[in-house]
Amino acid sequence: MTQPDEGALNAMIGATVKGLREKSGLSMRELARRSGVSQPFLSQIERGVSAPSMITTYRLADALDVLPGALLPAPPASRVSVIRAGEGRSIPVANRADAAAGRALVMQPGNPLEVIDYRIEPGQYISEWFELPGELAVYLISGVLDVEISGHPTVRLEPGDLVSHPADLPHRWLLVDDEPAHALLAIAHPGEGAALRAPSHS
């Protein structure tokens, strides 16, 4: 599957965000207020100057009452989708230079299923708190990862382990032993508006 270059992709995402905002009758200022994304940064996204991080993508989707995949370009029309090694949109977890990036394998308009491939290196920021309606599962391929789930004991994952839980429980990941980790995250969104958001205590 041929993918557009980074600049073209950012421009498409920006145009999509702007179109959804205008369709919702929201000013840029109001969308910034609802999403918690600063208005200057939102302007950069809409103009294709900056790319939204994972947390920003989810905050904007939540404020616009759409699934996160609605902000990304639609794939070619087909009931069968194949993502080859190295393909998939790379999206950093947060808007910071040291943030780990996930490769969105499944994150498409209208699709409630989301699958993200994370390869986390020591020193990369991964500990952003998230919560969302729906269900999620984390499968660890390599390394060691602690999964903190609000109100529950920390779950330590080793290769071959999987943890699943209601995604509306605030949760985050922590790298263990300063070693790389490789994990797959699967999210089942219940429908439109089911976007990730940062919990109030994060």
PDB file of C-alpha atoms in Angstrom:
ATOM      1  CA  MET A   1       0.000   0.000   0.000  1.00  0.00           C
ATOM      2  CA  THR A   2       1.563   3.284  -1.120  1.00  0.00           C
ATOM      3  CA  GLN A   3       1.483   5.967   1.547  1.00  0.00           C
ATOM      4  CA  PRO A   4       1.680   9.748   1.063  1.00  0.00           C
ATOM      5  CA  ASP A   5       4.801  11.502   2.318  1.00  0.00           C
ATOM      6  CA  GLU A   6       4.766  13.092   5.762  1.00  0.00           C
ATOM      7  CA  GLY A   7       4.034  16.619   4.538  1.00  0.00           C
ATOM      8  CA  ALA A   8       1.143  15.510   2.340  1.00  0.00           C
ATOM      9  CA  LEU A   9      -0.257  13.338   5.134  1.00  0.00           C
ATOM     10  CA  ASN A  10      -0.114  16.211   7.626  1.00  0.00           C
ATOM     11  CA  ALA A  11      -1.919  18.437   5.122  1.00  0.00           C
ATOM     12  CA  MET A  12      -4.671  15.820   4.668  1.00  0.00           C
ATOM     13  CA  ILE A  13      -5.094  15.402   8.421  1.00  0.00           C
ATOM     14  CA  GLY A  14      -5.221  19.177   8.877  1.00  0.00           C
ATOM     15  CA  ALA A  15      -7.851  19.558   6.167  1.00  0.00           C
ATOM     16  CA  THR A  16      -9.891  16.751   7.734  1.00  0.00           C
ATOM     17  CA  VAL A  17      -9.772  18.335  11.199  1.00  0.00           C
ATOM     18  CA  LYS A  18     -10.767  21.712   9.772  1.00  0.00           C
ATOM     19  CA  GLY A  19     -13.603  20.167   7.753  1.00  0.00           C
ATOM     20  CA  LEU A  20     -14.989  18.287  10.759  1.00  0.00           C
ATOM     21  CA  ARG A  21     -14.710  21.400  12.918  1.00  0.00           C
ATOM     22  CA  GLU A  22     -16.590  23.527  10.403  1.00  0.00           C
ATOM     23  CA  LYS A  23     -19.200  20.798   9.874  1.00  0.00           C
ATOM     24  CA  SER A  24     -19.775  20.798  13.645  1.00  0.00           C
ATOM     25  CA  GLY A  25     -20.208  24.576  13.621  1.00  0.00           C
ATOM     26  CA  LEU A  26     -17.272  25.093  15.976  1.00  0.00           C
ATOM     27  CA  SER A  27     -14.841  27.961  15.887  1.00  0.00           C
ATOM     28  CA  MET A  28     -11.173  27.132  16.252  1.00  0.00           C
ATOM     29  CA  ARG A  29     -11.271  28.744  19.684  1.00  0.00           C
ATOM     30  CA  GLU A  30     -14.198  26.564  20.795  1.00  0.00           C
ATOM     31  CA  LEU A  31     -12.605  23.348  19.529  1.00  0.00           C
ATOM     32  CA  ALA A  32      -9.403  24.284  21.340  1.00  0.00           C
ATOM     33  CA  ARG A  33     -11.397  24.807  24.542  1.00  0.00           C
ATOM     34  CA  ARG A  34     -13.304  21.521  24.252  1.00  0.00           C
ATOM     35  CA  SER A  35     -10.262  19.447  23.369  1.00  0.00           C
ATOM     36  CA  GLY A  36      -7.715  21.057  25.666  1.00  0.00           C
ATOM     37  CA  VAL A  37      -5.426  21.603  22.661  1.00  0.00           C
ATOM     38  CA  SER A  38      -3.984  25.104  22.486  1.00  0.00           C
ATOM     39  CA  GLN A  39      -5.417  27.298  19.729  1.00  0.00           C
ATOM     40  CA  PRO A  40      -1.985  28.079  18.204  1.00  0.00           C
ATOM     41  CA  PHE A  41      -1.160  24.364  17.984  1.00  0.00           C
ATOM     42  CA  LEU A  42      -4.617  23.587  16.578  1.00  0.00           C
ATOM     43  CA  SER A  43      -4.004  26.223  13.902  1.00  0.00           C
ATOM     44  CA  GLN A  44      -0.699  24.546  13.021  1.00  0.00           C
ATOM     45  CA  ILE A  45      -2.456  21.171  12.716  1.00  0.00           C
ATOM     46  CA  GLU A  46      -5.200  22.538  10.461  1.00  0.00           C
ATOM     47  CA  ARG A  47      -2.599  24.185   8.216  1.00  0.00           C
ATOM     48  CA  GLY A  48      -0.608  20.952   7.988  1.00  0.00           C
ATOM     49  CA  VAL A  49       2.404  22.546   9.663  1.00  0.00           C
ATOM     50  CA  SER A  50       2.383  20.190  12.666  1.00  0.00           C
ATOM     51  CA  ALA A  51       1.227  16.613  13.152  1.00  0.00           C
ATOM     52  CA  PRO A  52      -0.997  15.706  16.118  1.00  0.00           C
ATOM     53  CA  SER A  53       0.331  13.240  18.679  1.00  0.00           C
ATOM     54  CA  MET A  54      -1.697  10.233  19.800  1.00  0.00           C
ATOM     55  CA  ILE A  55      -3.152  12.060  22.809  1.00  0.00           C
ATOM     56  CA  THR A  56      -3.960  15.126  20.668  1.00  0.00           C
ATOM     57  CA  THR A  57      -5.611  12.966  17.999  1.00  0.00           C
ATOM     58  CA  TYR A  58      -7.844  11.380  20.626  1.00  0.00           C
ATOM     59  CA  ARG A  59      -8.680  14.674  22.316  1.00  0.00           C
ATOM     60  CA  LEU A  60      -9.690  16.240  19.010  1.00  0.00           C
ATOM     61  CA  ALA A  61     -11.734  13.174  18.045  1.00  0.00           C
ATOM     62  CA  ASP A  62     -13.514  13.262  21.396  1.00  0.00           C
ATOM     63  CA  ALA A  63     -14.300  16.976  21.058  1.00  0.00           C
ATOM     64  CA  LEU A  64     -15.575  16.434  17.501  1.00  0.00           C
ATOM     65  CA  ASP A  65     -17.588  13.339  18.542  1.00  0.00           C
ATOM     66  CA  VAL A  66     -15.932  11.038  16.008  1.00  0.00           C
ATOM     67  CA  LEU A  67     -13.717   7.964  16.154  1.00  0.00           C
ATOM     68  CA  PRO A  68      -9.963   8.706  16.104  1.00  0.00           C
ATOM     69  CA  GLY A  69      -9.625   7.078  12.691  1.00  0.00           C
ATOM     70  CA  ALA A  70     -11.961   9.707  11.235  1.00  0.00           C
ATOM     71  CA  LEU A  71      -9.090  12.203  11.443  1.00  0.00           C
ATOM     72  CA  LEU A  72      -6.835  10.095   9.225  1.00  0.00           C
ATOM     73  CA  PRO A  73      -7.030   9.736   5.438  1.00  0.00           C
ATOM     74  CA  ALA A  74      -9.376   6.974   4.325  1.00  0.00           C
ATOM     75  CA  PRO A  75      -7.656   3.879   2.873  1.00  0.00           C
ATOM     76  CA  PRO A  76      -8.598   2.571  -0.584  1.00  0.00           C
ATOM     77  CA  ALA A  77     -12.122   1.135  -0.570  1.00  0.00           C
ATOM     78  CA  SER A  78     -11.819  -2.571   0.183  1.00  0.00           C
ATOM     79  CA  ARG A  79     -13.197  -5.057   2.679  1.00  0.00           C
ATOM     80  CA  VAL A  80      -9.707  -6.520   3.066  1.00  0.00           C
ATOM     81  CA  SER A  81      -6.836  -4.380   4.365  1.00  0.00           C
ATOM     82  CA  VAL A  82      -3.205  -5.514   4.342  1.00  0.00           C
ATOM     83  CA  ILE A  83      -0.547  -3.525   6.196  1.00  0.00           C
ATOM     84  CA  ARG A  84       2.977  -4.572   5.291  1.00  0.00           C
ATOM     85  CA  ALA A  85       6.008  -4.380   7.573  1.00  0.00           C
ATOM     86  CA  GLY A  86       7.065  -0.763   7.961  1.00  0.00           C
ATOM     87  CA  GLU A  87       3.698   0.611   6.848  1.00  0.00           C
ATOM     88  CA  GLY A  88       1.181   2.384   9.065  1.00  0.00           C
ATOM     89  CA  ARG A  89       1.074   5.940  10.349  1.00  0.00           C
ATOM     90  CA  SER A  90       3.666   6.618  13.074  1.00  0.00           C
ATOM     91  CA  ILE A  91       2.124   8.760  15.824  1.00  0.00           C
ATOM     92  CA  PRO A  92       3.979   9.871  18.978  1.00  0.00           C
ATOM     93  CA  VAL A  93       2.211   9.256  22.279  1.00  0.00           C
ATOM     94  CA  ALA A  94       2.493  12.888  23.390  1.00  0.00           C
ATOM     95  CA  ASN A  95       3.584  16.274  22.096  1.00  0.00           C
ATOM     96  CA  ARG A  96       7.162  16.051  23.313  1.00  0.00           C
ATOM     97  CA  ALA A  97      10.432  15.278  21.584  1.00  0.00           C
ATOM     98  CA  ASP A  98      11.225  12.167  23.641  1.00  0.00           C
ATOM     99  CA  ALA A  99       7.801  10.524  23.243  1.00  0.00           C
ATOM    100  CA  ALA A 100       7.593   6.934  22.038  1.00  0.00           C
ATOM    101  CA  ALA A 101       5.642   6.503  18.805  1.00  0.00           C
ATOM    102  CA  GLY A 102       3.054   3.899  17.944  1.00  0.00           C
ATOM    103  CA  ARG A 103       2.528   2.575  14.419  1.00  0.00           C
ATOM    104  CA  ALA A 104      -1.192   2.658  13.664  1.00  0.00           C
ATOM    105  CA  LEU A 105      -1.874  -0.646  11.905  1.00  0.00           C
ATOM    106  CA  VAL A 106      -5.659  -0.330  12.111  1.00  0.00           C
ATOM    107  CA  MET A 107      -7.007   3.199  12.612  1.00  0.00           C
ATOM    108  CA  GLN A 108      -9.471   4.030   9.876  1.00  0.00           C
ATOM    109  CA  PRO A 109     -12.598   6.152   9.415  1.00  0.00           C
ATOM    110  CA  GLY A 110     -15.689   4.283  10.583  1.00  0.00           C
ATOM    111  CA  ASN A 111     -13.760   1.347  12.037  1.00  0.00           C
ATOM    112  CA  PRO A 112     -14.314   0.855  15.803  1.00  0.00           C
ATOM    113  CA  LEU A 113     -11.285  -1.463  15.979  1.00  0.00           C
ATOM    114  CA  GLU A 114      -7.870   0.052  16.544  1.00  0.00           C
ATOM    115  CA  VAL A 115      -4.541  -1.809  16.573  1.00  0.00           C
ATOM    116  CA  ILE A 116      -1.285  -0.003  17.354  1.00  0.00           C
ATOM    117  CA  ASP A 117       2.227  -1.450  17.319  1.00  0.00           C
ATOM    118  CA  TYR A 118       4.587   0.012  19.935  1.00  0.00           C
ATOM    119  CA  ARG A 119       8.366  -0.459  19.925  1.00  0.00           C
ATOM    120  CA  ILE A 120       9.603   1.402  22.982  1.00  0.00           C
ATOM    121  CA  GLU A 121      13.242   2.287  23.567  1.00  0.00           C
ATOM    122  CA  PRO A 122      14.827   3.197  26.936  1.00  0.00           C
ATOM    123  CA  GLY A 123      14.577   6.920  27.592  1.00  0.00           C
ATOM    124  CA  GLN A 124      11.441   7.367  25.489  1.00  0.00           C
ATOM    125  CA  TYR A 125       8.385   8.853  27.181  1.00  0.00           C
ATOM    126  CA  ILE A 126       5.513   6.360  27.339  1.00  0.00           C
ATOM    127  CA  SER A 127       3.820   7.062  30.690  1.00  0.00           C
ATOM    128  CA  GLU A 128       0.927   9.264  29.522  1.00  0.00           C
ATOM    129  CA  TRP A 129      -2.341   8.467  31.331  1.00  0.00           C
ATOM    130  CA  PHE A 130      -5.251   7.508  29.061  1.00  0.00           C
ATOM    131  CA  GLU A 131      -8.899   6.550  29.451  1.00  0.00           C
ATOM    132  CA  LEU A 132     -11.668   5.897  26.925  1.00  0.00           C
ATOM    133  CA  PRO A 133     -15.001   4.133  26.522  1.00  0.00           C
ATOM    134  CA  GLY A 134     -14.679   0.575  25.271  1.00  0.00           C
ATOM    135  CA  GLU A 135     -12.314  -2.312  25.891  1.00  0.00           C
ATOM    136  CA  LEU A 136      -8.601  -2.756  25.310  1.00  0.00           C
ATOM    137  CA  ALA A 137      -5.952  -5.452  25.408  1.00  0.00           C
ATOM    138  CA  VAL A 138      -2.165  -5.198  25.561  1.00  0.00           C
ATOM    139  CA  TYR A 139      -0.050  -8.113  24.316  1.00  0.00           C
ATOM    140  CA  LEU A 140       3.675  -7.991  25.060  1.00  0.00           C
ATOM    141  CA  ILE A 141       5.988  -9.419  22.409  1.00  0.00           C
ATOM    142  CA  SER A 142       9.341  -8.592  24.015  1.00  0.00           C
ATOM    143  CA  GLY A 143      10.791  -6.736  26.989  1.00  0.00           C
ATOM    144  CA  VAL A 144       9.073  -6.080  30.315  1.00  0.00           C
ATOM    145  CA  LEU A 145       6.252  -3.582  30.778  1.00  0.00           C
ATOM    146  CA  ASP A 146       4.338  -2.426  33.844  1.00  0.00           C
ATOM    147  CA  VAL A 147       0.700  -1.508  33.240  1.00  0.00           C
ATOM    148  CA  GLU A 148      -0.725   0.787  35.905  1.00  0.00           C
ATOM    149  CA  ILE A 149      -4.531   0.709  36.106  1.00  0.00           C
ATOM    150  CA  SER A 150      -6.215   3.165  38.451  1.00  0.00           C
ATOM    151  CA  GLY A 151      -7.641   1.415  41.517  1.00  0.00           C
ATOM    152  CA  HIS A 152      -5.937  -1.899  40.726  1.00  0.00           C
ATOM    153  CA  PRO A 153      -2.538  -3.484  41.412  1.00  0.00           C
ATOM    154  CA  THR A 154       0.148  -2.833  38.815  1.00  0.00           C
ATOM    155  CA  VAL A 155       0.318  -5.609  36.209  1.00  0.00           C
ATOM    156  CA  ARG A 156       3.800  -6.652  35.078  1.00  0.00           C
ATOM    157  CA  LEU A 157       3.851  -8.068  31.562  1.00  0.00           C
ATOM    158  CA  GLU A 158       6.569 -10.346  30.232  1.00  0.00           C
ATOM    159  CA  PRO A 159       6.828 -11.743  26.681  1.00  0.00           C
ATOM    160  CA  GLY A 160       3.694 -13.677  25.759  1.00  0.00           C
ATOM    161  CA  ASP A 161       1.579 -12.041  28.492  1.00  0.00           C
ATOM    162  CA  LEU A 162      -1.654 -10.176  27.790  1.00  0.00           C
ATOM    163  CA  VAL A 163      -3.759  -7.888  29.959  1.00  0.00           C
ATOM    164  CA  SER A 164      -7.261  -6.702  29.070  1.00  0.00           C
ATOM    165  CA  HIS A 165      -9.517  -4.307  30.941  1.00  0.00           C
ATOM    166  CA  PRO A 166     -12.308  -1.776  30.499  1.00  0.00           C
ATOM    167  CA  ALA A 167     -10.598   1.132  28.824  1.00  0.00           C
ATOM    168  CA  ASP A 168     -12.434   3.725  30.912  1.00  0.00           C
ATOM    169  CA  LEU A 169     -10.135   2.833  33.809  1.00  0.00           C
ATOM    170  CA  PRO A 170      -7.290   5.393  33.716  1.00  0.00           C
ATOM    171  CA  HIS A 171      -4.151   3.532  32.693  1.00  0.00           C
ATOM    172  CA  ARG A 172      -0.574   4.003  31.603  1.00  0.00           C
ATOM    173  CA  TRP A 173       2.552   1.995  30.753  1.00  0.00           C
ATOM    174  CA  LEU A 174       6.009   2.068  32.326  1.00  0.00           C
ATOM    175  CA  LEU A 175       9.151   0.549  30.827  1.00  0.00           C
ATOM    176  CA  VAL A 176      10.958  -1.833  33.204  1.00  0.00           C
ATOM    177  CA  ASP A 177      14.693  -2.537  33.619  1.00  0.00           C
ATOM    178  CA  ASP A 178      15.707   0.085  31.056  1.00  0.00           C
ATOM    179  CA  GLU A 179      15.262  -2.469  28.272  1.00  0.00           C
ATOM    180  CA  PRO A 180      13.380  -2.064  24.956  1.00  0.00           C
ATOM    181  CA  ALA A 181       9.831  -3.399  24.774  1.00  0.00           C
ATOM    182  CA  HIS A 182       7.550  -4.366  21.897  1.00  0.00           C
ATOM    183  CA  ALA A 183       3.793  -4.408  22.503  1.00  0.00           C
ATOM    184  CA  LEU A 184       0.554  -4.558  20.539  1.00  0.00           C
ATOM    185  CA  LEU A 185      -2.393  -2.495  21.740  1.00  0.00           C
ATOM    186  CA  ALA A 186      -5.909  -3.374  20.556  1.00  0.00           C
ATOM    187  CA  ILE A 187      -8.844  -1.072  21.316  1.00  0.00           C
ATOM    188  CA  ALA A 188     -12.515  -1.770  20.634  1.00  0.00           C
ATOM    189  CA  HIS A 189     -14.335   1.564  20.538  1.00  0.00           C
ATOM    190  CA  PRO A 190     -18.096   1.377  21.179  1.00  0.00           C
ATOM    191  CA  GLY A 191     -18.924   3.984  18.537  1.00  0.00           C
ATOM    192  CA  GLU A 192     -18.622   7.609  17.504  1.00  0.00           C
ATOM    193  CA  GLY A 193     -17.268   9.882  20.203  1.00  0.00           C
ATOM    194  CA  ALA A 194     -15.401   7.035  21.895  1.00  0.00           C
ATOM    195  CA  ALA A 195     -12.087   8.834  21.993  1.00  0.00           C
ATOM    196  CA  LEU A 196      -9.156   8.584  24.330  1.00  0.00           C
ATOM    197  CA  ARG A 197      -8.737  11.409  26.787  1.00  0.00           C
ATOM    198  CA  ALA A 198      -6.351  12.306  29.557  1.00  0.00           C
ATOM    199  CA  PRO A 199      -7.924  11.665  32.972  1.00  0.00           C
ATOM    200  CA  SER A 200      -8.262  14.567  35.354  1.00  0.00           C
ATOM    201  CA  HIS A 201      -5.610  13.282  37.749  1.00  0.00           C
ATOM    202  CA  SER A 202      -2.868  12.888  35.125  1.00  0.00           C
TER     203      SER A 202
END
